PDB file of C-alpha atoms in Angstrom:
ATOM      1  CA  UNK A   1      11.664 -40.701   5.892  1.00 40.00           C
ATOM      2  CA  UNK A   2      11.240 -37.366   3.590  1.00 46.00           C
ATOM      3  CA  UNK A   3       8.104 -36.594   1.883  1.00 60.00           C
ATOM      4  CA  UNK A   4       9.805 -36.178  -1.255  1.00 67.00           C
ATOM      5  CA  UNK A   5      12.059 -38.338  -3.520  1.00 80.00           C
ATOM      6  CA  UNK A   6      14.024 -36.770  -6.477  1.00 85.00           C
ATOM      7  CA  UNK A   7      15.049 -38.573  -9.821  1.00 88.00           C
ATOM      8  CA  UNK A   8      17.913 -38.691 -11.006  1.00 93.00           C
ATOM      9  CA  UNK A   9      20.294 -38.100  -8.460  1.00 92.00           C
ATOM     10  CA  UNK A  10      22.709 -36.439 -10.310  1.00 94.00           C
ATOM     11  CA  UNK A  11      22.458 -35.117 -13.940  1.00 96.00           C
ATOM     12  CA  UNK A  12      24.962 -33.764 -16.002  1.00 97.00           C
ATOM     13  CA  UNK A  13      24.527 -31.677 -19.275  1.00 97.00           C
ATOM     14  CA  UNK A  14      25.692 -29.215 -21.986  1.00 97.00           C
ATOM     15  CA  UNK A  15      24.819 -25.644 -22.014  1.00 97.00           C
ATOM     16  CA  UNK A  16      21.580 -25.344 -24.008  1.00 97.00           C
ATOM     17  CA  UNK A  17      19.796 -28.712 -23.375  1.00 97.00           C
ATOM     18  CA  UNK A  18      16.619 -29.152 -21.017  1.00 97.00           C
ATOM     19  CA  UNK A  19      16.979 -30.346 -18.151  1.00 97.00           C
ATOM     20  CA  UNK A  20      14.073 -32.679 -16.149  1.00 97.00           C
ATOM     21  CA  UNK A  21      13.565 -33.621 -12.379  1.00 96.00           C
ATOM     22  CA  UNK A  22      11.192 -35.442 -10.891  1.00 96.00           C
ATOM     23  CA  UNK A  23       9.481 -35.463  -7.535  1.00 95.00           C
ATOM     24  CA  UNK A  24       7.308 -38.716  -5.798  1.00 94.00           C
ATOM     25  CA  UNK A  25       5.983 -37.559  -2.382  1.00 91.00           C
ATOM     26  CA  UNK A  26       4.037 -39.998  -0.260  1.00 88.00           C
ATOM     27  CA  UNK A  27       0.936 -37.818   1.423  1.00 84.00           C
ATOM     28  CA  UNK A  28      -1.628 -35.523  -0.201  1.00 84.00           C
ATOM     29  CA  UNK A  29      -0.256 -32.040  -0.378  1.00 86.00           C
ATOM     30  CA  UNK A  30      -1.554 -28.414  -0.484  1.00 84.00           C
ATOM     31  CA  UNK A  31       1.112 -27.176  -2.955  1.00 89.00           C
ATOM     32  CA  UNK A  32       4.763 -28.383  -4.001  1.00 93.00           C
ATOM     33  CA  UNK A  33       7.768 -26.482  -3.892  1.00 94.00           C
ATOM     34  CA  UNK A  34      10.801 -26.095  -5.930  1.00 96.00           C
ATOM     35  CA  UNK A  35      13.963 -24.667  -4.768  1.00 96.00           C
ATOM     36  CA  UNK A  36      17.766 -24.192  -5.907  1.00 97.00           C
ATOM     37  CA  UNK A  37      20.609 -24.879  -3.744  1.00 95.00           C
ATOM     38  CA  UNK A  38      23.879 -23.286  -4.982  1.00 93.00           C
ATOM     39  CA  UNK A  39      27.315 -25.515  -3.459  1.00 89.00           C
ATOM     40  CA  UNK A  40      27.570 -24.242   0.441  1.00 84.00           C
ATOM     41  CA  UNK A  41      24.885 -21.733   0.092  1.00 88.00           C
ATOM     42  CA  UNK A  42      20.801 -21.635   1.380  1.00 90.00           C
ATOM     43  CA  UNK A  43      17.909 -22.832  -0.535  1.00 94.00           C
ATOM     44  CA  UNK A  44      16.557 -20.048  -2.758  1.00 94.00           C
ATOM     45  CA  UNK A  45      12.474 -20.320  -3.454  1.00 94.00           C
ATOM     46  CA  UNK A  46      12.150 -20.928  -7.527  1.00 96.00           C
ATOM     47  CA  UNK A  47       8.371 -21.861  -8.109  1.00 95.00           C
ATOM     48  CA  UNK A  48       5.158 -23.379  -6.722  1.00 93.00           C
ATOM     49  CA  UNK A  49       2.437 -25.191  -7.953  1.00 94.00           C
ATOM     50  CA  UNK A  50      -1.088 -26.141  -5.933  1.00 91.00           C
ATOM     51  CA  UNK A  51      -2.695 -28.882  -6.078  1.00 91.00           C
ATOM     52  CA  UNK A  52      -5.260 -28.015  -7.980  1.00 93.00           C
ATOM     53  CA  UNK A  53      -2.872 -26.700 -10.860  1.00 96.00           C
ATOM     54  CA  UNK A  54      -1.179 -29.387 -13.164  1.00 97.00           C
ATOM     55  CA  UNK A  55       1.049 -27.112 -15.381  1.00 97.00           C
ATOM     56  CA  UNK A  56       3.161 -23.523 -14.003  1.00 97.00           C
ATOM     57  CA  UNK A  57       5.732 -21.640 -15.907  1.00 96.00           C
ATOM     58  CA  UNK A  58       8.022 -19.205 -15.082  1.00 95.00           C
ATOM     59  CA  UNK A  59      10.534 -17.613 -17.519  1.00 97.00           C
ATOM     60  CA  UNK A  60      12.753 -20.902 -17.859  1.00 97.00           C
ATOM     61  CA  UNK A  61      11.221 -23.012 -15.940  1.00 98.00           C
ATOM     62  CA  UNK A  62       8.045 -25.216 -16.223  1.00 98.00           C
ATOM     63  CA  UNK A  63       6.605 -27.457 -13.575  1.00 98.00           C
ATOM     64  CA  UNK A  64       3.961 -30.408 -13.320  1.00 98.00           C
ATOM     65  CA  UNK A  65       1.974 -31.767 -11.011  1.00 97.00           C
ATOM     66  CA  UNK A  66       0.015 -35.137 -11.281  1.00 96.00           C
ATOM     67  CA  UNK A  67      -1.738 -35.744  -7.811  1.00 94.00           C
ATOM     68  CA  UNK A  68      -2.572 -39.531  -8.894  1.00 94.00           C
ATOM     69  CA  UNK A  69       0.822 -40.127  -9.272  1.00 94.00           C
ATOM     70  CA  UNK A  70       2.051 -38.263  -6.516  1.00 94.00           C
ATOM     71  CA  UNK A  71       4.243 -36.996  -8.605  1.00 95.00           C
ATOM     72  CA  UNK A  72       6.350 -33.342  -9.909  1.00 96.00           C
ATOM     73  CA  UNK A  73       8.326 -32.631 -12.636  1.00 97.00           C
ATOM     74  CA  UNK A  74      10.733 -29.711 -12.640  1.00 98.00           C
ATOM     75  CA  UNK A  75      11.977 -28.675 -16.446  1.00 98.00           C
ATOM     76  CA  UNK A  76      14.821 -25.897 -17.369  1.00 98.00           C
ATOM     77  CA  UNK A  77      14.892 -25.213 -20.687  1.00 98.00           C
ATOM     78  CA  UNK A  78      17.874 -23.982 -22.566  1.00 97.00           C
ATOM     79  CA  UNK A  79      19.666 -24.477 -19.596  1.00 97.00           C
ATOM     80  CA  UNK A  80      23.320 -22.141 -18.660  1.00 97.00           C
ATOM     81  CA  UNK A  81      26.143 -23.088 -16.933  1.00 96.00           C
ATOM     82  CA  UNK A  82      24.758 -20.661 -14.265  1.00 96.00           C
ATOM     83  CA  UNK A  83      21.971 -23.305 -13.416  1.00 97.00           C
ATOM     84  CA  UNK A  84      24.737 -25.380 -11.940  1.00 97.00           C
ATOM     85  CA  UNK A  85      22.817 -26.686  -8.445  1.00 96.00           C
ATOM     86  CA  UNK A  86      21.268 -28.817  -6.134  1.00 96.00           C
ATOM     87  CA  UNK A  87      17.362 -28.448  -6.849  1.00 96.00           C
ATOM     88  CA  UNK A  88      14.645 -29.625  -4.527  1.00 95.00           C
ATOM     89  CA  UNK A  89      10.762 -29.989  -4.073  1.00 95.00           C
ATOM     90  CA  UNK A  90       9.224 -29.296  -0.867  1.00 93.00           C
ATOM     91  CA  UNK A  91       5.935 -30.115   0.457  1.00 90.00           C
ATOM     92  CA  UNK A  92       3.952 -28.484   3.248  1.00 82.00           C
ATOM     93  CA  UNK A  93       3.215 -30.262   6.510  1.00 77.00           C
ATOM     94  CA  UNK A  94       0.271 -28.903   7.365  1.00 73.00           C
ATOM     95  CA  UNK A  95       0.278 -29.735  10.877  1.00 74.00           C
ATOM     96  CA  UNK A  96       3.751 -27.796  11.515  1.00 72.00           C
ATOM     97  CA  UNK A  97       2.910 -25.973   9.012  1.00 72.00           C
ATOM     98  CA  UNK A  98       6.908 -26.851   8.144  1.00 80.00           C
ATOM     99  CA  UNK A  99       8.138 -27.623   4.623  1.00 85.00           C
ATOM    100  CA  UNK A 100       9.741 -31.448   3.906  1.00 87.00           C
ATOM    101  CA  UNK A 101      12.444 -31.559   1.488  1.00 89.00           C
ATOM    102  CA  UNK A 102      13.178 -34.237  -0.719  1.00 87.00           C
ATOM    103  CA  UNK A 103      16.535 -35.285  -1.694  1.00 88.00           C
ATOM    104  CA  UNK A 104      17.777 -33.142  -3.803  1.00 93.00           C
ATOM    105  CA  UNK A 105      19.006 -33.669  -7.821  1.00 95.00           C
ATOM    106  CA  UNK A 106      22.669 -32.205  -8.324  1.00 95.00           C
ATOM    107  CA  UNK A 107      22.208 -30.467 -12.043  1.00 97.00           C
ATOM    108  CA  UNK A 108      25.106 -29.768 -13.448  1.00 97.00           C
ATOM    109  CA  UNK A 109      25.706 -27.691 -16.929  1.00 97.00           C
ATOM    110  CA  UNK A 110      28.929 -28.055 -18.983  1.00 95.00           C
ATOM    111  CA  UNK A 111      29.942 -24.833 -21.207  1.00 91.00           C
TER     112      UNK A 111
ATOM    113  CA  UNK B   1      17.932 -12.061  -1.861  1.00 53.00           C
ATOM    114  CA  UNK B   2      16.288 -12.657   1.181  1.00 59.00           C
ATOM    115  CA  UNK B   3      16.715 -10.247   4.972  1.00 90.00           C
ATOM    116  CA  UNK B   4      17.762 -13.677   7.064  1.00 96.00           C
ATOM    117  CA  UNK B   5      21.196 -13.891   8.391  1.00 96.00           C
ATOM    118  CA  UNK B   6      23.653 -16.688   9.793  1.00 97.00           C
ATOM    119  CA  UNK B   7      26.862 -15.892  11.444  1.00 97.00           C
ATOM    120  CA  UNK B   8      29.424 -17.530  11.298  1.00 97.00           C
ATOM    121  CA  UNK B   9      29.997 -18.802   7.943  1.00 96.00           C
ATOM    122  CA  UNK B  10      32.004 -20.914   8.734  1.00 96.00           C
ATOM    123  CA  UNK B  11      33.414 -22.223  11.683  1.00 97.00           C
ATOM    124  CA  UNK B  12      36.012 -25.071  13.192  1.00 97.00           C
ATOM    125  CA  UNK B  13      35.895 -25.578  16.978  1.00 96.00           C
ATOM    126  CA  UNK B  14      37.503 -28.621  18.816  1.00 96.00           C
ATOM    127  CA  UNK B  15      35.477 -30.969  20.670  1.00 97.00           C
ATOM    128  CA  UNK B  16      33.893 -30.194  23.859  1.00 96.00           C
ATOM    129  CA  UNK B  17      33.534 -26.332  23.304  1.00 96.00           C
ATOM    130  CA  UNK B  18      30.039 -24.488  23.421  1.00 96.00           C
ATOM    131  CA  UNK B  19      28.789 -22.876  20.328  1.00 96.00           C
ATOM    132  CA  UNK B  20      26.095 -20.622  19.117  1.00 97.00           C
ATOM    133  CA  UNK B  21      24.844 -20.635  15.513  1.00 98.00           C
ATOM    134  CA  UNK B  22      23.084 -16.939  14.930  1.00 98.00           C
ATOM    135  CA  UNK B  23      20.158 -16.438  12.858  1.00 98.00           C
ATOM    136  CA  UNK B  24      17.917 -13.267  12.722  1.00 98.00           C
ATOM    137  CA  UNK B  25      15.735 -12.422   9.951  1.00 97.00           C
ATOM    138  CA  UNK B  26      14.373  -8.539   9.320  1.00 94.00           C
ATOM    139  CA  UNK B  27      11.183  -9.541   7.368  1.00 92.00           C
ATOM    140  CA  UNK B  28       9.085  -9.980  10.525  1.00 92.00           C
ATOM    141  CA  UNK B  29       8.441 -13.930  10.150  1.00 93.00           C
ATOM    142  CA  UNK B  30       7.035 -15.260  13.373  1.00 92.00           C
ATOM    143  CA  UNK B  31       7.715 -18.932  11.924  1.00 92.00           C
ATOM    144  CA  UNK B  32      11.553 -19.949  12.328  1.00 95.00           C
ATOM    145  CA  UNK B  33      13.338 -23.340  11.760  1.00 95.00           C
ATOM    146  CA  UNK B  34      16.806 -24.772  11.493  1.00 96.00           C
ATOM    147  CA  UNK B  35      17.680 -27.684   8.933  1.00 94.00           C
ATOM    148  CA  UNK B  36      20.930 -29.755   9.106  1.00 95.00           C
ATOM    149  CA  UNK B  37      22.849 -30.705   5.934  1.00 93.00           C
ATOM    150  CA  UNK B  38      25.227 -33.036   4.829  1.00 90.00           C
ATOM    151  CA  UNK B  39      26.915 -31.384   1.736  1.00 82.00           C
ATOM    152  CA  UNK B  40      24.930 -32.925  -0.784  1.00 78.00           C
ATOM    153  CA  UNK B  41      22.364 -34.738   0.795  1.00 85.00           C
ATOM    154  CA  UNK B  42      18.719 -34.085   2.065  1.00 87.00           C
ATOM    155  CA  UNK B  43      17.843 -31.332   4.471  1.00 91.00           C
ATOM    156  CA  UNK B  44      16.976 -32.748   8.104  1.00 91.00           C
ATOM    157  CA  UNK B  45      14.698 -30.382  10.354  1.00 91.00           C
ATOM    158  CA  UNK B  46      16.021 -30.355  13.865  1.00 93.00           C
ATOM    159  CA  UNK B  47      14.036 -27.315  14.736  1.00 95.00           C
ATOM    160  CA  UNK B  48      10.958 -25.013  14.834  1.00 94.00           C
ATOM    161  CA  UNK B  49       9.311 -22.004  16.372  1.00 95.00           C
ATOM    162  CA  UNK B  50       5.843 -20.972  15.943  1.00 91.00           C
ATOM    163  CA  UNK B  51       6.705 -17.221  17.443  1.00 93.00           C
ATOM    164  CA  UNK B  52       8.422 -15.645  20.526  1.00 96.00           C
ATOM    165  CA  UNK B  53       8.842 -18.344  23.572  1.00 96.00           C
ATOM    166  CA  UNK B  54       7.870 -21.304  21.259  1.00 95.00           C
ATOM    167  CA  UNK B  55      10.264 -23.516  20.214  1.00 96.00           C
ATOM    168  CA  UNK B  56       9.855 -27.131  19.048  1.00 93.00           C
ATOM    169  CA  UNK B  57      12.026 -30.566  17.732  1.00 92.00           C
ATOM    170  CA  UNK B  58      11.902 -31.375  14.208  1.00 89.00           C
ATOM    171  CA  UNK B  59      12.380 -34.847  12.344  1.00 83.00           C
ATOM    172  CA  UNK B  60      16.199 -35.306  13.169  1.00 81.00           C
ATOM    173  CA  UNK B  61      17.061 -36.099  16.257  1.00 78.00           C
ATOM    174  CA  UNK B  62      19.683 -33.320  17.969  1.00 81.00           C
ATOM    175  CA  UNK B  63      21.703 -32.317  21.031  1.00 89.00           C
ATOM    176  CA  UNK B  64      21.397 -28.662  19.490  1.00 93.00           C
ATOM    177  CA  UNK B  65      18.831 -26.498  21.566  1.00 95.00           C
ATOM    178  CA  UNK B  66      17.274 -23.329  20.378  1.00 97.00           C
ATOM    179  CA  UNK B  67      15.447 -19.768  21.989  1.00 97.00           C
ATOM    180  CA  UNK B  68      12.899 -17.301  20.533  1.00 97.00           C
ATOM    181  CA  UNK B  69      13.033 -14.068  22.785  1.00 97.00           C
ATOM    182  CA  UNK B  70      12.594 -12.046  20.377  1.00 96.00           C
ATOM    183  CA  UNK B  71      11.077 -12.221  16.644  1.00 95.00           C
ATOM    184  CA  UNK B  72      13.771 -12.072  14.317  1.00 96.00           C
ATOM    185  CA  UNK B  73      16.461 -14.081  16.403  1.00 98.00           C
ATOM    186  CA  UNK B  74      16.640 -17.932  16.673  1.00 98.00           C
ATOM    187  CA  UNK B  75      20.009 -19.002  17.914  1.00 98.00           C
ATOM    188  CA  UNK B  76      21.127 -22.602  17.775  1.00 97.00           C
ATOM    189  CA  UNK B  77      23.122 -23.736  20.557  1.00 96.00           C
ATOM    190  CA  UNK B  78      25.626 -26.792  21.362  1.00 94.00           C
ATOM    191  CA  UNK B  79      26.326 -27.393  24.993  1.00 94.00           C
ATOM    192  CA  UNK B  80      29.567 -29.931  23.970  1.00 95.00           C
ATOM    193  CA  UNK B  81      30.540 -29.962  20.090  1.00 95.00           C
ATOM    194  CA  UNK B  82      31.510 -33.465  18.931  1.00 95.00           C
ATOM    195  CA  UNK B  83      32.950 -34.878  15.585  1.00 96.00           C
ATOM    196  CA  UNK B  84      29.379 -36.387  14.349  1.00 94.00           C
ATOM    197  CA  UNK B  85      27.846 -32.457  14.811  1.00 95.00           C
ATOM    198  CA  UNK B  86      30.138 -31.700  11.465  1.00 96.00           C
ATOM    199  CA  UNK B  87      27.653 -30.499   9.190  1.00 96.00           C
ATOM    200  CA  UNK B  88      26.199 -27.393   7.055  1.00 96.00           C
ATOM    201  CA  UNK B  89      23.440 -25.655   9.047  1.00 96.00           C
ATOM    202  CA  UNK B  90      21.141 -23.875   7.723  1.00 96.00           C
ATOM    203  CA  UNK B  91      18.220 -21.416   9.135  1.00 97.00           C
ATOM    204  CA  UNK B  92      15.093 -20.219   7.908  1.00 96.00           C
ATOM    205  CA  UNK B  93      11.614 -18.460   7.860  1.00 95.00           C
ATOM    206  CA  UNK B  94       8.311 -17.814   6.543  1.00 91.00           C
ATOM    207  CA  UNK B  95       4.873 -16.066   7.593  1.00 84.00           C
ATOM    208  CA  UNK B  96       2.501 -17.518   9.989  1.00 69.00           C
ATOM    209  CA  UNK B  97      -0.648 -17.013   7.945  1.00 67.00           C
ATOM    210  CA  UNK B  98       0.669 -17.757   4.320  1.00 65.00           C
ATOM    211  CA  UNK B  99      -1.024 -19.836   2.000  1.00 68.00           C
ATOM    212  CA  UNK B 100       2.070 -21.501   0.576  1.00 71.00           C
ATOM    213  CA  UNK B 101       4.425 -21.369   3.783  1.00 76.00           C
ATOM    214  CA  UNK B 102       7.380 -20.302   1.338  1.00 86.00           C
ATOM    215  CA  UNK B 103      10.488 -20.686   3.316  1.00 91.00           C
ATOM    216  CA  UNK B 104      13.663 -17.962   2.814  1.00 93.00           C
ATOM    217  CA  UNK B 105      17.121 -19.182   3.926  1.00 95.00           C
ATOM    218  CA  UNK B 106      19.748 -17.898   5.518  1.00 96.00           C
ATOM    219  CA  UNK B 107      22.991 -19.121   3.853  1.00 95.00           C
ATOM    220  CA  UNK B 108      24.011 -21.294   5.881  1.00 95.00           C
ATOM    221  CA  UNK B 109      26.523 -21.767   8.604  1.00 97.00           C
ATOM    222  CA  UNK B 110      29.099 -24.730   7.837  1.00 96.00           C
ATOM    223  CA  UNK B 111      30.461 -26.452  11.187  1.00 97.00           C
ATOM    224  CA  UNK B 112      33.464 -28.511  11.124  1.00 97.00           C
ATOM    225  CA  UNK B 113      34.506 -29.942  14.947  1.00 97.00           C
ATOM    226  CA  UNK B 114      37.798 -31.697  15.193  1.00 96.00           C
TER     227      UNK B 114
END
């Protein structure tokens, strides 16, 4: 079964509003991974966060981490029609030394 | 945008034929994998390679078989295509030694067998 478990599934919004995701992962990780997935295209890295951080912005974008909760959030701020996508969190098997991929949350922003 | 490469796009191929999914990356990676990818749904990994002559199976079960000759080539092959082998596939890398294993993908080949 995949590490990682999005929430919602599917979110729909208008142009300007946040936008939240949320991660549960089962294991103790090193770091979690966000990434976009544009429709029929590769995954595209956004931002990462170790496990030792709780909070990590970038530009748009701010992410959380709660280790006792097992548990990322993913937020877009003043979000564009252009952040249309699939977005998932990742977490590093250390073993393989392989990313697992959660589910995935289909975002999508109305004009 | 990152150097990794999938050819074809896209492709539709009638059951029974032998296929080869291309990948080849220019940023040097020695760590290679392929995911499998129902539109919309999770990302499977059916393989991995640690470097040149290592190859090994990921999560999800496949027929699909892979090489590593050489660095930045990791073909995915299918001996006999069927219907249930329909899906996006998608390839990608990152460095050996990195501290966050940040993967870059290829974008994606789409197989449809009829």
């Amino acid at each position: 079964s995949q590490q990682g478990e999005e929430d919602p599934q599917a979110l729909s919004i208008q142009e300007g509003e946040n936008a939240t995701m949320n991660c549960s992962y089962k294991t103790s990780i090193n770091n979690l991974q966000w990434y976009r997935q544009n429709s029929g295209r590769g995954l595209v890295h956004l931002i990462l966060i170790r496990s030792n951080e709780r909070e990590k912005h970038s530009g748009r974008l701010r992410v959380t981490l709660d280790t006792s909760k097992k548990s990322s959030s993913l937020l877009i701020t003043a979000s564009r029609a252009a952040d249309t996508a699939s977005y998932f969190c990742a977490t590093l098997d250390t073993g393989r030394r392989a990313l697992t991929f959660g589910s995935g949350t289909r975002l999508q922003v109305q004009p | 945008e990152a150097d990794i490469y999938q050819t074809p796009r896209y492709l539709v191929i009638g059951t029974g034929k032998k296929i080869t999914l291309e990948c080849s990356q220019t940023m040097g990676h020695d760590k290679m994998y392929w995911y499998q990818q129902d539109p919309g749904m999770e990302l499977h990994l059916i393989h991995y390679s640690y470097g040149v002559n290592s190859t090994e199976k990921g999560d999800l079960s496949s027929e699909s078989t892979v090489s590593r000759i050489r660095t930045e080539h990791f073909p995915l092959t299918l001996e006999s295509a069927r219907p249930s082998h329909t899906s996006q596939y998608l390839c990608a890398s990152s460095e050996w030694d990195s501290s966050t294993y940040e993967q870059y993908f290829g974008p994606g080949t789409r197989l449809t067998v009829t």
